[in-house]
Structures are given as C-alpha cells and as structure tokens.
XYZ file of C-alpha atoms in Angstrom:
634
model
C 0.000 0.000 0.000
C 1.461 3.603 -1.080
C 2.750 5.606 2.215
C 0.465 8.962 2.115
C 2.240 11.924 1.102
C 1.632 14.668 3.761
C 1.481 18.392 2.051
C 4.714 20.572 1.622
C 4.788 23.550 3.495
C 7.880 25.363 2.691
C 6.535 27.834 0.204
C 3.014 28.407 2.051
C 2.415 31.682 4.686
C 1.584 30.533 7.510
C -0.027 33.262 10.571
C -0.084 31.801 13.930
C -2.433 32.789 16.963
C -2.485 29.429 18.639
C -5.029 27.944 18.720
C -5.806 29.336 15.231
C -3.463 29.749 12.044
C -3.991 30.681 8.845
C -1.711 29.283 5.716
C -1.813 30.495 1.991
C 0.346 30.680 -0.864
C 2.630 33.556 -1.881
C 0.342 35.600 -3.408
C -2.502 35.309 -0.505
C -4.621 32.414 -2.441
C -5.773 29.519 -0.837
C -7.255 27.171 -3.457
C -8.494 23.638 -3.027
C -6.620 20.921 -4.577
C -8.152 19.517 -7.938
C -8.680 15.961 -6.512
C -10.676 16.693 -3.592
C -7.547 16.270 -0.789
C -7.034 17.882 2.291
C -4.631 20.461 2.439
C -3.207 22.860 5.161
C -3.424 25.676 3.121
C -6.840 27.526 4.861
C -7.921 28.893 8.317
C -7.628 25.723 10.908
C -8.167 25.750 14.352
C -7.435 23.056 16.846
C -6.758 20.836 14.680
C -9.340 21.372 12.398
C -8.991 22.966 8.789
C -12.449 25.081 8.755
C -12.493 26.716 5.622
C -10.039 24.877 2.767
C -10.781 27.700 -0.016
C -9.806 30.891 0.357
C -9.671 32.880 -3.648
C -10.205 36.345 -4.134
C -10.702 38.224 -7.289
C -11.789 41.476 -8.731
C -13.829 41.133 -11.559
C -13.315 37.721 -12.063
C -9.548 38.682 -12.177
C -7.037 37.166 -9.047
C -4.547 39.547 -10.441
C -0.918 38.892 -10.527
C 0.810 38.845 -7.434
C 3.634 41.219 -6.763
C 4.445 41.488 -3.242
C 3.922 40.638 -0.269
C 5.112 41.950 3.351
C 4.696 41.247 6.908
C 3.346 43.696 9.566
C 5.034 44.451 12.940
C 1.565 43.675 14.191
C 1.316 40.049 12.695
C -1.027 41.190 9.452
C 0.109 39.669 6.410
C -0.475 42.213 2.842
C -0.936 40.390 -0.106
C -0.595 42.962 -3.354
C -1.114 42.051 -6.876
C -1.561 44.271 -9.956
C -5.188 43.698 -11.970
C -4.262 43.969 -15.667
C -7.543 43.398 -16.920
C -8.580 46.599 -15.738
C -5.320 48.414 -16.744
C -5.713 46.558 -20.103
C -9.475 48.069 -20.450
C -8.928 51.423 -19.397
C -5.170 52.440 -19.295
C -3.747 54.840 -21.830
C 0.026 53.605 -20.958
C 1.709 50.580 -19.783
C 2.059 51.824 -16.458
C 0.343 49.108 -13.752
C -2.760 51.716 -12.358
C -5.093 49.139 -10.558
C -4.419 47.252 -7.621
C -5.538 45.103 -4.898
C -4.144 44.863 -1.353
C -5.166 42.270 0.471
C -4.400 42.228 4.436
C -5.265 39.363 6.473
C -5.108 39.006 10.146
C -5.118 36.489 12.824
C -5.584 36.311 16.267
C -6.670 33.302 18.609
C -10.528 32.548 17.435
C -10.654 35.260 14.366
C -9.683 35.576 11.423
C -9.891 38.734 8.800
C -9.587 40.302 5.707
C -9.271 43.898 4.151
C -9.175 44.211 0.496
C -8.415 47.439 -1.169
C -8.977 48.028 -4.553
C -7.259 51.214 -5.271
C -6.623 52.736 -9.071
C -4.919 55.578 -10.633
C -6.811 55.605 -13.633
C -8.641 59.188 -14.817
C -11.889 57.364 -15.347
C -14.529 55.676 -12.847
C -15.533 52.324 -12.636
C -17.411 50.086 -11.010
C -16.114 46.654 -9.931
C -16.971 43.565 -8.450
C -15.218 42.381 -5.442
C -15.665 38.804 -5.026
C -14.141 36.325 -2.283
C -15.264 32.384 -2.590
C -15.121 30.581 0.406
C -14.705 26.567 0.638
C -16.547 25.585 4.333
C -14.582 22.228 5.648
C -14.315 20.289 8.862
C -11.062 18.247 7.739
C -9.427 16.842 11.005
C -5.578 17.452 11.071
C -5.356 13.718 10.826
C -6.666 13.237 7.355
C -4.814 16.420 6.226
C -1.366 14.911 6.842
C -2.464 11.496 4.893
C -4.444 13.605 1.755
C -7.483 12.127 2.525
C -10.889 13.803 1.257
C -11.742 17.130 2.228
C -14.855 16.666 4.872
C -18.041 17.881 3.449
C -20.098 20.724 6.329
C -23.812 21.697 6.336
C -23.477 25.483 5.859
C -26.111 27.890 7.766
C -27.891 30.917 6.302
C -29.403 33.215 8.286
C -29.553 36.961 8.829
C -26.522 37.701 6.084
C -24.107 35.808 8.401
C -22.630 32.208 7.294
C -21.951 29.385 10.010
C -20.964 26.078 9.966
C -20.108 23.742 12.913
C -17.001 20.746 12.707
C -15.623 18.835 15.631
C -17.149 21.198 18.577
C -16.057 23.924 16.581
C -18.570 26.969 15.783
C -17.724 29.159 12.373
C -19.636 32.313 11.570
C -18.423 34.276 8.452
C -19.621 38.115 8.305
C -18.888 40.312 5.355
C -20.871 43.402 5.534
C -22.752 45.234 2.736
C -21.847 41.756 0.867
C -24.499 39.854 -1.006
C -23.732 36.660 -0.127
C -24.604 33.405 -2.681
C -24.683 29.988 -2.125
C -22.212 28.159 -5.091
C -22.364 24.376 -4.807
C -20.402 23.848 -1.890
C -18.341 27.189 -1.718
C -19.831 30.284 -0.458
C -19.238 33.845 -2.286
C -18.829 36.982 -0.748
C -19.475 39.999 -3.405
C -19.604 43.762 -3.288
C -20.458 45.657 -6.516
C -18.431 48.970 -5.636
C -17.900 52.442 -7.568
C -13.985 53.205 -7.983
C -14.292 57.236 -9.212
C -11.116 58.198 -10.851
C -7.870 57.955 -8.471
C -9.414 56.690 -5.618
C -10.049 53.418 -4.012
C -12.868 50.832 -2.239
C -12.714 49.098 1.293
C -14.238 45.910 1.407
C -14.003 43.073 4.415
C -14.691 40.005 5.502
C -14.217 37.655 9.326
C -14.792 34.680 10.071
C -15.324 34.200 14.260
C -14.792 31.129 15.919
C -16.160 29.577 18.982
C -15.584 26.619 21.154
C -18.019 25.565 24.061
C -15.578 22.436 25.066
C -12.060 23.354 24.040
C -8.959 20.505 24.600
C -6.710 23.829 24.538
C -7.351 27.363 24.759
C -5.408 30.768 23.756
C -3.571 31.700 26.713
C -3.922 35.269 28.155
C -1.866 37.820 26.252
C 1.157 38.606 27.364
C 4.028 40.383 25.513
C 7.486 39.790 25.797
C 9.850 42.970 26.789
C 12.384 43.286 24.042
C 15.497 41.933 24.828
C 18.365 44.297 24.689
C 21.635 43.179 22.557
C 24.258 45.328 23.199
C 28.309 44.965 23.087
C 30.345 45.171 20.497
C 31.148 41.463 20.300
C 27.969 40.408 19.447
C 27.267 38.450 16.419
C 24.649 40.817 14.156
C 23.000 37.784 12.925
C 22.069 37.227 16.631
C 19.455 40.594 17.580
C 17.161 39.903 14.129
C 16.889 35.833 15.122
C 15.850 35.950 18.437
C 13.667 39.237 17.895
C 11.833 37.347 15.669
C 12.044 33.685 17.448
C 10.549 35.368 20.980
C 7.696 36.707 18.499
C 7.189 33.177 17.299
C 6.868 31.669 20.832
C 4.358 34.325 21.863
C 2.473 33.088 18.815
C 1.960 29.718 20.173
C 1.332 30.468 23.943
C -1.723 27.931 25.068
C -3.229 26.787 28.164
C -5.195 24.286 29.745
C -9.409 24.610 29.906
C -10.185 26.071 33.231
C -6.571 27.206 33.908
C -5.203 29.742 31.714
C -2.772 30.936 33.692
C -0.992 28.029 33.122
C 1.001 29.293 30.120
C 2.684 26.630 28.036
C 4.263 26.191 24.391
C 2.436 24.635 21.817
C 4.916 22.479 20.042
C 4.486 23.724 16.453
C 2.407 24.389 13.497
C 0.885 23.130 11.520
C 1.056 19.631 12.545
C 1.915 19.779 16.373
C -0.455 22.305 17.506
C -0.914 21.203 20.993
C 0.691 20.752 23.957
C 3.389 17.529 23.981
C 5.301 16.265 26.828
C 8.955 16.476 25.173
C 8.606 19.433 23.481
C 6.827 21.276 25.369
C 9.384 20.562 28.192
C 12.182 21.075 26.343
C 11.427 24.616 24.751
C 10.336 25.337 28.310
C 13.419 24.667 29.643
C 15.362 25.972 26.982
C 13.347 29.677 27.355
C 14.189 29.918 31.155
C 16.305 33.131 30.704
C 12.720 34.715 29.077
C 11.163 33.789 32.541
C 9.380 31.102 34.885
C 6.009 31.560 33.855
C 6.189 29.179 30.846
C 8.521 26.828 32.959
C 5.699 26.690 36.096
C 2.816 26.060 33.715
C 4.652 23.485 31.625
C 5.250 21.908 34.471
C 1.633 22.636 35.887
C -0.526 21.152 32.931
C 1.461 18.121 32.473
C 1.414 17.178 35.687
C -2.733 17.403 35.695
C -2.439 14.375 32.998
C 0.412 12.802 34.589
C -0.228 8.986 34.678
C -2.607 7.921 38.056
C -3.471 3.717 35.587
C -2.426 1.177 33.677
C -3.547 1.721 30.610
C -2.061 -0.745 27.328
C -4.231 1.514 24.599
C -2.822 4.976 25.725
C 0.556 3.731 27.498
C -0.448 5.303 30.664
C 1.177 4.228 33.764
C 1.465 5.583 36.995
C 3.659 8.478 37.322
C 4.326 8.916 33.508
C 3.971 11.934 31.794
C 2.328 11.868 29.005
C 3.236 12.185 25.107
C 0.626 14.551 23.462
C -3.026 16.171 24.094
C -5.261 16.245 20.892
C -8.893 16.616 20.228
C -9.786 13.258 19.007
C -8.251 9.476 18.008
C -5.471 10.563 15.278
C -4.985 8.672 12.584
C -1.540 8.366 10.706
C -0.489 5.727 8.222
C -0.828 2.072 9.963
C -1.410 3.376 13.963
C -3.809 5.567 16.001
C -3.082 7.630 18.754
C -5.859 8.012 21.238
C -6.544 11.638 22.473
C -4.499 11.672 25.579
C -1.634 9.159 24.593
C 1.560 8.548 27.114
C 3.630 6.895 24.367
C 7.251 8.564 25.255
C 9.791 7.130 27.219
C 11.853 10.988 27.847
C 9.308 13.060 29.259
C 9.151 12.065 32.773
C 12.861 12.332 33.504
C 12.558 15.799 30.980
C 9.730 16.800 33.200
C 11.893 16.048 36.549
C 14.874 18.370 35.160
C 12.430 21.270 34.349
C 11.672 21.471 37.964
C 14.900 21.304 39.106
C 15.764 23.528 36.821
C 12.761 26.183 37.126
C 13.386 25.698 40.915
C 17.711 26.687 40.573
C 16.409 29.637 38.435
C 14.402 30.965 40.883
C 11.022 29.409 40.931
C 9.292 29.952 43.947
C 9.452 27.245 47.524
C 5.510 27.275 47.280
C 5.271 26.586 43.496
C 7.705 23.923 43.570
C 6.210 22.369 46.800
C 3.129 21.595 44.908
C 4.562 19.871 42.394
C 6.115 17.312 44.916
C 3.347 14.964 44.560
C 3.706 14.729 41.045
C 8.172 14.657 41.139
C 7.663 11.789 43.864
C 5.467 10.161 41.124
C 8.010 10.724 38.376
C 10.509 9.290 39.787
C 8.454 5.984 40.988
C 7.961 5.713 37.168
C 11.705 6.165 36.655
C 13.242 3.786 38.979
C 10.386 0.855 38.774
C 11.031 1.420 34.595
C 14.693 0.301 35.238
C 14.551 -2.114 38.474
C 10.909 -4.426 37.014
C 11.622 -8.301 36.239
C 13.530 -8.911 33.222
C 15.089 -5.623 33.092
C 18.895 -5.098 32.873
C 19.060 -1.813 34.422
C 18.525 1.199 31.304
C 15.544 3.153 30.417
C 13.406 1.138 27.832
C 10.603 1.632 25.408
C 9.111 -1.577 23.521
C 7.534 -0.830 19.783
C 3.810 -0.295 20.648
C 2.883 -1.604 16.825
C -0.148 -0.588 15.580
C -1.319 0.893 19.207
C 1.466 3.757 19.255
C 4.628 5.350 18.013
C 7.431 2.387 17.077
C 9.812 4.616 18.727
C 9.288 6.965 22.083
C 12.400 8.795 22.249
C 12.280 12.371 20.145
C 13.464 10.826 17.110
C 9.714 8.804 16.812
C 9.683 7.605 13.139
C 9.775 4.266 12.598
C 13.151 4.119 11.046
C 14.425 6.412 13.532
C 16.851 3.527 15.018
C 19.190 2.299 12.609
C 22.491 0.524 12.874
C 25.177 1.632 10.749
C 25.257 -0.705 8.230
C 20.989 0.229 7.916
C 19.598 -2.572 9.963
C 16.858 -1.632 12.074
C 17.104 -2.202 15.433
C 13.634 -4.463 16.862
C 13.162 -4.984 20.767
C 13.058 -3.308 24.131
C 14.753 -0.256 22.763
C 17.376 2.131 25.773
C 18.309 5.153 23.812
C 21.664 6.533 24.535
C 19.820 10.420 25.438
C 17.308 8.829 27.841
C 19.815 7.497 29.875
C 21.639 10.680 30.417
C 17.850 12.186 30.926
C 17.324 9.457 33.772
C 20.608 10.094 35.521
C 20.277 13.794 35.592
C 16.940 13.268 36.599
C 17.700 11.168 39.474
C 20.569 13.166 41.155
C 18.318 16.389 40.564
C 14.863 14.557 42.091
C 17.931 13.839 45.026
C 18.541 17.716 45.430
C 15.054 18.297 45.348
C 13.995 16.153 47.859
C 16.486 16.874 50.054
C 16.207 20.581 49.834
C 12.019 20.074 51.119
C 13.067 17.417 53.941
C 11.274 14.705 51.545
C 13.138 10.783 51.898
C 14.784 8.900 49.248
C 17.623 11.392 47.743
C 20.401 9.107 48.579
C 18.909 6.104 47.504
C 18.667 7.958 44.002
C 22.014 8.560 43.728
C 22.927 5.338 44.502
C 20.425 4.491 41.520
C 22.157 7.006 39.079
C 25.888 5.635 40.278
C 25.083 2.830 39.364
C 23.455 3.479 35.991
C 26.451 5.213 34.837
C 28.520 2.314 35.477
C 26.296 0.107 33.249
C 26.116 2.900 30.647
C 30.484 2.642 30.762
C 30.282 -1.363 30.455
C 27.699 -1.520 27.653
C 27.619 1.586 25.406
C 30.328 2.577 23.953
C 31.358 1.297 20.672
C 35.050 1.351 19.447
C 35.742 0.951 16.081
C 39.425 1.126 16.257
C 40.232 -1.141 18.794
C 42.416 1.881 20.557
C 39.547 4.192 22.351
C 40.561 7.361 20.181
C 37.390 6.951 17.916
C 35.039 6.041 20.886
C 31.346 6.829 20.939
C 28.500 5.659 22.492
C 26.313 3.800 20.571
C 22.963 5.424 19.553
C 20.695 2.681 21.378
C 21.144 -1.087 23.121
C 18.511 -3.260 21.197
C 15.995 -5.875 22.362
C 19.109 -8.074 22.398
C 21.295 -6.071 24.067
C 22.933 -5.055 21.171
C 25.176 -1.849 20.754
C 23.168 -0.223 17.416
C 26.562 1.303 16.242
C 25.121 3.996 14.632
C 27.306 7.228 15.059
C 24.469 10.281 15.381
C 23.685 13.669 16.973
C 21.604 12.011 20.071
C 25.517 11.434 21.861
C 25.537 14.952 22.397
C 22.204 15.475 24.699
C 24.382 13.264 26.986
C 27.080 16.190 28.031
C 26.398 18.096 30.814
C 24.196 15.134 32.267
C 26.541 14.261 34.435
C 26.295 10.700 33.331
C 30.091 10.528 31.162
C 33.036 11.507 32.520
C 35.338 14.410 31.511
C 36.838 12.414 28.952
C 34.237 10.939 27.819
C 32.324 14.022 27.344
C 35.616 15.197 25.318
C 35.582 12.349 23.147
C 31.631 13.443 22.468
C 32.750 16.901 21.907
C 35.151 15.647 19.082
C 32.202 13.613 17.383
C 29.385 15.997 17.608
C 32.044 18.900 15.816
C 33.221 16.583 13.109
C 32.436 16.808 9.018
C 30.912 13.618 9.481
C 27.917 15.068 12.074
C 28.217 19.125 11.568
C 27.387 19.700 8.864
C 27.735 23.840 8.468
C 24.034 24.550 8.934
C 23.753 22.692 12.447
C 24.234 19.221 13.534
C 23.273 15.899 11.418
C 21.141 13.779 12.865
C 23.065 10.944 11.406
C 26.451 11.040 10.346
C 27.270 11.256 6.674
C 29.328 8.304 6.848
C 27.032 6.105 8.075
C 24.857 3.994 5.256
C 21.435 4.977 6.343
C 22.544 8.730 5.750
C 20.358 10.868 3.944
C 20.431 14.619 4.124
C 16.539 14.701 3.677
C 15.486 11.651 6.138
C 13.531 12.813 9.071
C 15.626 11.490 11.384
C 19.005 9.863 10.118
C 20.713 12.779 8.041
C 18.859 16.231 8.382
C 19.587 18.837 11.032
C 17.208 19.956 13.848
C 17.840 23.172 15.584
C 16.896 22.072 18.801
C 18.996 18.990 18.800
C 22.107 20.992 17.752
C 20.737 23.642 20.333
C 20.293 21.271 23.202
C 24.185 19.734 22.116
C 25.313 23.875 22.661
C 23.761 23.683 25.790
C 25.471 21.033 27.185
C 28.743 21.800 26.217
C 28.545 25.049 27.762
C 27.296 23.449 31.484
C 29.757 21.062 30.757
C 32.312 23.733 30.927
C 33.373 22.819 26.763
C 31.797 26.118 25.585
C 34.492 26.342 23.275
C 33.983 23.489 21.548
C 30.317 24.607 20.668
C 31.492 27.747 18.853
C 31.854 25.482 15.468
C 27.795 24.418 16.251
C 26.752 28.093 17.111
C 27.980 29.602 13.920
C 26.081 27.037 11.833
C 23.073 27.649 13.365
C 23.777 31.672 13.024
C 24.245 30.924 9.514
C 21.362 28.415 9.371
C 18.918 31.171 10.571
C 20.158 34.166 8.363
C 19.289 31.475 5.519
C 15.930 30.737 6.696
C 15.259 34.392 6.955
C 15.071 34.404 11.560
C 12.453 31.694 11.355
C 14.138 28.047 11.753
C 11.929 25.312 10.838
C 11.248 22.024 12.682
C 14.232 20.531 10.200
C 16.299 20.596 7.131
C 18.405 19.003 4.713
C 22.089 17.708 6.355
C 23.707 18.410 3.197
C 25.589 21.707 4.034
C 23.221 23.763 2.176
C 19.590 25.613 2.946
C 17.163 23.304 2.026
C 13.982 23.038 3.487
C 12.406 19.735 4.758
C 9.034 20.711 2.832
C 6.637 19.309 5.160
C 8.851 20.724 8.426
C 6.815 22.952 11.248
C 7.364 26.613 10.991
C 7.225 28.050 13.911
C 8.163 25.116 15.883
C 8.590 26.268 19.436
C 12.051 24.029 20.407
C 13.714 25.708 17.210
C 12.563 28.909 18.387
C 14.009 27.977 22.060
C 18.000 27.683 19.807
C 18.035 31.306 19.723
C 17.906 31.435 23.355
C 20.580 29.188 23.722
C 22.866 31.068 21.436
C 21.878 34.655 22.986
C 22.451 33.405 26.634
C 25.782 32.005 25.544
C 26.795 35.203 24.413
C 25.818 36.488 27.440
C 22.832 38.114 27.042
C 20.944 37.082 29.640
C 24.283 37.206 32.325
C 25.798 34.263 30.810
C-alpha cells in the first residue's frame, strides 16, 4: 500500500495565533486541490482545517501577485496588480489598478481587508468577489491527503456558520451579497472606484468553542530583549527578535486554567501541547522567565499517569506524550486523544523542575509539584529495576497501538544501525539514559532541599546506571579508544546499534560521562561527518542509512544541535560549541530568523518541505545562542 504523502509547506504563509493559524500561498490564495484532498493551506483551528478555499478576485480577475510583506503587528499584505482593468482602461503601460489584500489572525478570528485602489482618470465600477470553501477536515486526514470533509453550511440573517468537531464558524462580510455556489460560499460587493481613488471591502470569520482541549492563553508580551556589546554576532538581535515573536504566537493553556502558560509544540502539525517538546522549549526559554517553565510543568502534571492503561501507554507516574482533540490517525497506527507513548518526558519533566526551581522558581510553586516529582521518579526507577530488566531506560515498539519509537526521534526508522539494519526490541536510547541520571541526582537535590526521603537512595540508583552505561555503550571501532562513541541505542538483544548520530551529544552536561568521555563526544558531535555547516546531522554522513533529507538519520534539527550547545557550555566545553553556534547563526540568516522544525544535512539551505514553521524548540535555539553570548548574564 502507497505511504500517504503529507502536504509541503515550505513555500506556504503561515499566521499563527495558537489555537488558530492561517496558511496560503505567496500571493494570498488559498485554493483547493483539484482531486478533492485535504490540504493545510486555509484557516484551521485546533486541529481542524475550517475553511479549505480561500480565492479572491476582482472582476473575475485574481490579479498577478507582486508582493507581499509582513506587519510588525502580525497582518500579512498580499498585493497584486489587476491587468484586466489596466488593459481596459489604461492609456500607458504603467500598472494603475491594484488590490491589497491584508489578512489578520488572532486566537478565534480571522480577517480580511481588500483594497482596490486605481490611478486611472476614469470611474468604474467593480466587483469584489471572495469564494469561500466551508470544511471540517481533522488534522489527521490532512497529513495522509485524505478527502476534504463535506459541512452543512447555515444561512441566516446575512451571516454564514458552519459547525465541525465542537467547533462553531460564523463568516460576516458586511454590505456583501452573499450566494450559495455548490459547496463554496461567495462573498461579493459591486463597488464604484471614481477616478484615483479606491474601495474598502471586508470580511471575518469568528470562531467559537463551548468544550475546548486547549485554549489561547492570556496575552502577554514579551519585553524586548536588549543586545548590546560590540562582540555580538549581528546575525544574533534579528533571530531571536523574531524567534521570541514566534513563541508568543503559540502560547496555550489548559481549559479552566489559563494561567498556566505553556508552548504549543508547532504548526501546523503539532499544535498542541506535547510532553517532550513542550518541556524542552520550556526549559530551553528559562532566561525569558518562569512563567512558561511553572505552567509546563503545571498542565502536564494534571495528565500525569494515576493507571495502567495498554491503549494509551499510561502508567502511573508517567507523563504523558501529546493532548489532541480526538483518536489521530496516521499511516498504519492511532493515537488516542491523551496518549503517554514517550519514554523521555518524565525524567525531561523532573529536570524542568529542578531547573525552574535553581532559576528561581518559587518554595511554594515547587512544593506543589512534589506529589507529582515523587510520582516521576516511581515511574523512573520501577522502569529500570521491574523483572527482566537489565538496568537502562526502555521503550518496547507499541505496533499498531502507538509510536514504534518513544524517544524524540519517533519515526519508525528512527533507530538504525550503521550498516541500515533496524534495530527491533526493548529499545534504551543513549539520550534517555543521560535524561534518567540527571533526573535522578536532581529529584535527590530536590527532595532533600524540602526534607522529603529517598535522595540518597537515588544517587545510589544514578551511580550505578552510569557504570552500566560505561560497560555496555560505547562502541570502538578502532580497537584503541581514540574513535570512541557511544552507541545510539542497546537493542531488544542487548545489542550496541553502532550507529554514530547527533543524540551522543544530549548526553554532556548530564553528568552521566566523565570528563573524557564528554571530550571524546565533543570531538564527534564537531566533526564533518555530524556538523554539517548549517547545524548538527542527525546521522552522520558516513554512516549507510545517511540521507540529508530523512527525518531522522541525516537532516539537522535546531533544537537537537541547540540542546548539544547547551550542554557543552554546562559542561564547561563552551568552546567546543562555537563550530555548532555559527552554523546555526548561519542556518537562521538562511531561513530568513524563522528556523523550521528541520532541514536538509547536506551543508546547504534546504527546506524539509513538510517541516513545522514556527516550531517552538527551534525557536528555544536562539535562546541558547543569545544566553551564551551572554545576554541574559551568561
């Protein structure tokens, strides 16, 4: 059976509000696909694409598209030059008719403002039409091309509404006459244009939710961070300006507590709060502030694992995966709604306390989270110490129930060896160990530090991991130790998948390796074979799996090569991240400030077409780079 193709993104505009966004083409368009499949292009909202067809036109005429700019305040103007007219009426071959077409979004609304404004000597009188394609697509179906979902459309009192999912649409477009067209609905005005002047026309579409799964958090805007010193790289001010913009734009909160502020993990596709990512661009953002840290930490901890549950993965103590709306559906697998399938959040969840707490959360916050750290680490240690188990952090291929792989590189081919093998079993990823001992000896420090029991007895626990992790990981292909790494995973066999890749590097500044081992990293992760100019490879390029466009085992992530930068620097190596900083630099000059979810490990900027943009752990990298050159004190 065919794998479905999910839609490219790289050339579409995409506005973000979460929980709404709004993605076109270049010149402001959004027009169904020929066939009848899904596509992101349209205004969606929680997971849901609501209207699919988006086509304006004057006259009959789209125009051709000239420009387009963004607005400081998030508007998007879409211009293009109507020849028709200029062909009818125009004594030169000067453009003189034009329509600008602004569109803004904000969480539960969207709008349009279309100008048509001419320089001609003569008046006319145009029509103004926008056609409007009503849908109720799930996200699901979108990212496997499936059929567009049909809606009943309302008419009543000039206004247009719809429902999908829970989800309540009502188009207004004032002194419009508004026809029904098949399935489509069209807006039109009939306006006079008198000689070198132009017509205002507009269109919204509000959107209400009586039982949300997420909700817009409260506004809040960031204070602009100040670069100053003459050292600074210029690349650095424009990227994070526009990266703290991008996390604003996907701030969301829980139902019934929106002061508990977290990142949504990206858009399109990830729209949502997620265990991993959520924790890790939390953690990553500290220097920003707490609040996103404390309500990260706040939300997952209301879902945090109380069963045993085989369909969802729940167990006690874990924190979960992802939050959507309903059962998603990709390829061969579903995910239920609230699904636990990860085997790194709980330990990632652990080190965001610790390290919200070291930053300066506050006694009473962090008190109240004990419950759920005391569960956390239950889950850890009984993970590790259950019958049959050899000691490491392990996830086992959930099949059609779940992700084959629960560590953050979750495709199915994710866990290769180096010849291409995949590896099959109980699966202990190289990262989550290093997450599970830094976990343990920081659960130790917290306990200790609120006269709670067990801290020793976890750092007897983490001791003794990093032992194991000394005896089994670490593959040598030379015989000598020089060209030492450890392996990317242990296999259901207990078998060192010899893959060389980026996830070594989440293991400095663990604690878990030695000095010298963490130098030996250092070498690996800054090597032609894994940096590859634009950020770090996922795989190496000298491995046979490579391939600079794979989702997992050749292109570069920001966040991965972020989180690497990161540890060098706590690891006290901050100069051997410089070679790492200045590809991402250069990575997000090329990507114009905004880095995607991923691209290609070849050396050069090319997009990953289907990659999140903004994703809110790429956003986080700028951080990273801006407190290592001291921005935020170092």
């Amino acid at each position: 059976m065919p794998q479905p193709l999910e839609p490219f993104l790289h050339d579409l505009v995409g506005q973000v509000a979460a929980p709404t966004q709004a993605w076109s083409r270049r010149d402001g368009q959004v027009v169904p696909s020929a066939d009848g499949a899904a596509d992101v292009a349209g205004l969606v909202h929680a997971d849901v694409v609501l209207l699919s067809g988006i086509e304006a036109s004057v006259d009959g005429d789209p125009g051709v598209p000239v420009a387009r700019r963004s607005r400081p305040d998030g508007r998007e103007v879409f211009t293009s030059l109507l020849r028709r007219l200029d062909a009818e009426h125009a004594d030169t071959g000067d453009p003189r008719v034009r329509l600008d077409r602004t569109r803004g979004v904000v969480p539960g609304r969207m709008e349009e403002e279309l100008v048509v404004a001419s320089t001609l000597d003569v008046d006319l009188r145009v029509r103004v039409e926008v056609a409007l394609q009503p849908s109720g697509t799930p996200m699901g179906a979108v990212r496997q091309s499936r059929p567009v979902v049909p809606v009943e459309v309302g008419w009543t009192d000039g206004a247009v509404t719809w429902s999908a999912d829970g989800i309540e649409v009502t188009v207004a477009a004032p002194d419009a006459e508004v026809v029904r067209d098949g399935s489509r609905v069209l807006l039109r005005w009939d306006v006079d244009l008198p000689a070198r002047s132009a017509a205002t026309v507009g269109w919204s579409a509000a959107l209400a939710e009586p039982e949300p799964f997420v909700v817009a958090a409260p506004p809040q805007a960031y204070e602009e961070v100040a670069l100053t010193g003459a050292d600074l790289d210029p690349r650095l001010a424009p990227w994070l300006a526009r990266s703290v913009a991008d996390l604003a734009s996907l701030r969301l909160a829980l139902p019934g507590e929106p002061g508990d502020v977290f990142y949504a993990a990206g858009a399109p596709w990830y729209f949502t709060l997620f265990g991993r990512d959520s924790l890790w661009a939390a953690r990553l953002t500290l220097p920003l502030g707490l609040d996103i840290a404390r309500g990260t930490l706040r939300a997952l901890a209301r879902l945090q694992g109380r069963d045993e549950d085989p369909r969802t993965g729940e167990q006690p103590g874990k924190i979960p995966h992802e939050l959507r709306r309903d059962d998603l559906q990709l390829g061969g697998f579903t995910l239920p709604p609230l699904y636990y399938g990860t085997v790194d959040a709980t330990p990632l969840w652990i080190c965001l306390l610790h390290d919200a707490w070291r930053a300066g959360l506050p006694d009473d916050d962090v008190a109240g989270l004990l419950p759920g750290l005391e569960a956390a680490l239950g889950w850890l240690t009984a993970q590790t110490g259950a019958p049959g188990a050899d000691g490491f952090l392990r996830y086992v291929s959930a099949g059609s129930q779940g992700l084959a792989n629960q560590g953050w590189k979750d495709s199915d081919d994710a866990v290769r060896f180096s010849d291409g093998a995949w590896a099959a079993g109980a699966i202990a990823l190289c990262e989550v160990q290093g997450y599970a001992y830094e976990a343990a000896i920081s659960g130790a420090a917290l306990l200790e530090a609120f006269d709670r029991p067990g801290g020793e007895a976890l750092r007897t626990w983490a001791a003794d991991l990093s032992e194991r992790f000394r005896a089994r990981f670490w593959c040598d292909p030379t015989g000598e130790g020089d060209e030492a790494y450890p392996a990317l995973a242990l296999d259901g066999q207990g078998r060192r998948v010899d893959a060389l890749t980026s996830n070594i590097g989440h293991l400095v500044g663990t604690g878990l390796l030695n000095l010298d081992e963490e130098w030996r990293v250092a070498r690996h992760v800054t090597s032609p074979a894994l940096d590859s100019g634009l950020g770090l490879r996922t795989m190496a390029a000298t491995d046979v799996p490579y391939a600079p466009l794979s989702y997992h085992c050749g292109s570069v992530w920001p966040h991965d090569t972020a989180i690497v930068v990161d540890g060098l620097v706590r690891a006290g190596l901050g100069e051997a991240a410089e070679p790492l900083v200045q590809g991402l630099l250069a990575a997000a000059e090329a990507f114009d400030q905004r880095l995607p979810e991923l691209w290609s490990g070849e050396g050069a900027p090319v997009p990953y077409p289907a990659a999140c943009r903004p994703q809110a752990w790429s956003a986080a990298a700028a951080v990273v780079v801006a407190r290592r050159a001291g921005v935020f004190g170092g």
